[in-house]
Short mmCIF file of C-alpha atoms and ligand atoms in Angstrom, two decimals:
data_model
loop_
_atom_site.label_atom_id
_atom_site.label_comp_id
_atom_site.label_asym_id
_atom_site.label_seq_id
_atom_site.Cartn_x
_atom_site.Cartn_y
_atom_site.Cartn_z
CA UNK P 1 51.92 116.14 65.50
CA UNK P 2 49.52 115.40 67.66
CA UNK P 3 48.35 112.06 67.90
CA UNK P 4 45.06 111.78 70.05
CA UNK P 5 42.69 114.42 71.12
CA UNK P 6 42.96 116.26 74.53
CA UNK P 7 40.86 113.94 76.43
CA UNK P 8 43.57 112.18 78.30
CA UNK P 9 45.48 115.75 78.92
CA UNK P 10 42.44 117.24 79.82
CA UNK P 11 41.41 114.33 82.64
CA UNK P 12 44.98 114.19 83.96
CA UNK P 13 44.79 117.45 84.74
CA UNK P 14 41.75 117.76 86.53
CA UNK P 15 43.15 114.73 88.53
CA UNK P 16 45.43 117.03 89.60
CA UNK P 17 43.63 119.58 90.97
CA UNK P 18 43.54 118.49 94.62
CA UNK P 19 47.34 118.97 94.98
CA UNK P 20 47.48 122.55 94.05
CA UNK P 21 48.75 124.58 96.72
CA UNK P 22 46.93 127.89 96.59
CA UNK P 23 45.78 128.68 99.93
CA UNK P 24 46.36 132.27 99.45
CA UNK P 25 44.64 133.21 96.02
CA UNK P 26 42.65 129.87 96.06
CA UNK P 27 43.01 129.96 92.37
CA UNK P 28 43.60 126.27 91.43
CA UNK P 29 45.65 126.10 88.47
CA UNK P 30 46.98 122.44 86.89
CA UNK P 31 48.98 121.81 83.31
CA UNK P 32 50.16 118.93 81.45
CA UNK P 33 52.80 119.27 78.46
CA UNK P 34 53.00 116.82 75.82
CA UNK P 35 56.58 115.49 74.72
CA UNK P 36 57.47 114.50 71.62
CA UNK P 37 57.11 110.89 72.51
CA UNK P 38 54.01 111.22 73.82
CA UNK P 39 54.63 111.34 77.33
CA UNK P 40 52.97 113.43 79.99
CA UNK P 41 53.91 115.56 82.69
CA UNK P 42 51.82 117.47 85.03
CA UNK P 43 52.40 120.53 87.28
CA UNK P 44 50.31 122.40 89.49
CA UNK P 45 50.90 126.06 91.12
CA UNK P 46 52.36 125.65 94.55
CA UNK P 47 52.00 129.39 96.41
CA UNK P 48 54.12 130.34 99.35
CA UNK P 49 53.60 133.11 101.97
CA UNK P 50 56.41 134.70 100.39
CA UNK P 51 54.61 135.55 97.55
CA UNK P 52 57.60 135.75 95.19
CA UNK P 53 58.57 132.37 95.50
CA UNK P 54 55.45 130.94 93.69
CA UNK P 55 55.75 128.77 90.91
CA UNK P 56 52.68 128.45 88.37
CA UNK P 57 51.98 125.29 87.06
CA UNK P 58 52.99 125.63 83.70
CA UNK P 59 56.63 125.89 84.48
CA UNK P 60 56.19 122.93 87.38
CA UNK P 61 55.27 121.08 84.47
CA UNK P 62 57.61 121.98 81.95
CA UNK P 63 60.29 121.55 84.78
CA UNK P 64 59.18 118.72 85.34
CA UNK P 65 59.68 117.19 81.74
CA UNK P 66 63.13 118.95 81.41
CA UNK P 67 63.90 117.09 84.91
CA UNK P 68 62.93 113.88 83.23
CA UNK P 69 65.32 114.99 80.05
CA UNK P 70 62.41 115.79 77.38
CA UNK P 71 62.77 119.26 75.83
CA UNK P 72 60.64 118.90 72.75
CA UNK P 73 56.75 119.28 73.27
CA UNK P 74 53.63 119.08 71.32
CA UNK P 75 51.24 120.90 73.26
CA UNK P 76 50.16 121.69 76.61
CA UNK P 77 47.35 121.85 78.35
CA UNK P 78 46.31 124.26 81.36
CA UNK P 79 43.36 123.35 83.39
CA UNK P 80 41.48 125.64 85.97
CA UNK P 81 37.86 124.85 87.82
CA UNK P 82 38.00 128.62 89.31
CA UNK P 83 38.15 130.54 85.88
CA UNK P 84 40.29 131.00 82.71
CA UNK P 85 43.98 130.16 83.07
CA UNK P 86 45.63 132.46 80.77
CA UNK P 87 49.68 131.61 81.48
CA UNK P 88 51.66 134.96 82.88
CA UNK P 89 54.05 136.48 81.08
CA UNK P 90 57.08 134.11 82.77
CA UNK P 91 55.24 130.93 81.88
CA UNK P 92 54.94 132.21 78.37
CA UNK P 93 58.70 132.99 78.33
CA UNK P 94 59.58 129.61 79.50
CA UNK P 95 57.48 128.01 77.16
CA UNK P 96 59.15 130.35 74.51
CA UNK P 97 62.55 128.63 75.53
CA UNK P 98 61.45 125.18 74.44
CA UNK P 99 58.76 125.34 71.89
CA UNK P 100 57.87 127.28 68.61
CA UNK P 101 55.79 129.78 67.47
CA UNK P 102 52.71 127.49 66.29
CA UNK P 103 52.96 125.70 69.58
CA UNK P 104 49.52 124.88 70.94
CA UNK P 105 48.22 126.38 74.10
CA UNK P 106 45.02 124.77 74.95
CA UNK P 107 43.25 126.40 77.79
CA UNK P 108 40.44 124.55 79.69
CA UNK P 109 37.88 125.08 82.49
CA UNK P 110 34.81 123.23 83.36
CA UNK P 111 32.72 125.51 81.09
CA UNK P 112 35.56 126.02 77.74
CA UNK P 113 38.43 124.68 76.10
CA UNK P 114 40.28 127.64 73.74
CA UNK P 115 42.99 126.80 71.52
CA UNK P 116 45.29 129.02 71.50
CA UNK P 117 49.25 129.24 69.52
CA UNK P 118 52.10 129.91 71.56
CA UNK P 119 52.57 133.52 68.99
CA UNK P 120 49.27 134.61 69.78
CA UNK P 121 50.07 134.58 73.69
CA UNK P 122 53.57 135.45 73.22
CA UNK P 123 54.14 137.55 70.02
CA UNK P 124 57.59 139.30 69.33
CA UNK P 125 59.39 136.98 72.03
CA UNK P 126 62.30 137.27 73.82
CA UNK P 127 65.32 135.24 72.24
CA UNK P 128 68.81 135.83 72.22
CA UNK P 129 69.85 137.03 69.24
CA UNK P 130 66.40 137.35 67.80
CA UNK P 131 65.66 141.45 66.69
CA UNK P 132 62.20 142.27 65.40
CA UNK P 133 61.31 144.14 62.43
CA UNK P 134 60.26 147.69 63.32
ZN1 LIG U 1 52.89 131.60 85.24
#
């Protein structure tokens, strides 16, 4: 249930732009996730010159909410002013963990906003326990 529109995601997360940390791809990347109360929580991708140990700002958000002890979201938003910020395929498992297939994914850049569900990023997800019809 979504109770506003995606104004106040949308301008917290281009607040949060300046603390990426991307100085090796320079790909700035920010996301806030709605909880179910309403509350919001913000992440942004912090890089490292080990590449590996990256984390995208999707899951800094959604860690960041679990830290805070919410679990159950309405929607996120993902922010980039460098170009579209489709979530990789770990952020879309972790979102998988939390939140259902008609979960909205609303991707934004200066230029667009895309809606997007949660099943159309992440079709035939990984669950325990969960075997798809073939
Ligand atoms: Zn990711």
């Amino acid at each position: 249930m979504q109770v506003n529109g995606i104004e106040e995601l949308l301008t917290k997360a281009k607040a949060a732009v300046s603390n990426c940390y991307c100085p090796y791809s320079g790909f700035h990347v920010t996301a806030v996730i709605e909880d179910e109360n309403g509350g919001l929580h913000s992440g942004v991708n912090v890089e490292n010159s080990s590449y590996g140990l990256a984390i995208c700002a999707e899951r800094a958000a959604v860690f960041s909410a679990v830290t805070r002890g919410q679990k159950k979201f309405r929607r996120i938003l993902i922010y980039s002013p460098d170009g579209e910020p489709l979530p990789c395929g770990a952020c879309r498992q972790v979102l998988a963990e939390f939140c259902d297939d008609d979960f909205p994914v609303i991707l934004a850049t200066p230029h667009s906003i895309k809606h997007y569900t949660l099943a159309e990023l992440f079709p035939l997800r990984f669950k325990v326990g969960f075997t798809p019809d073939k």
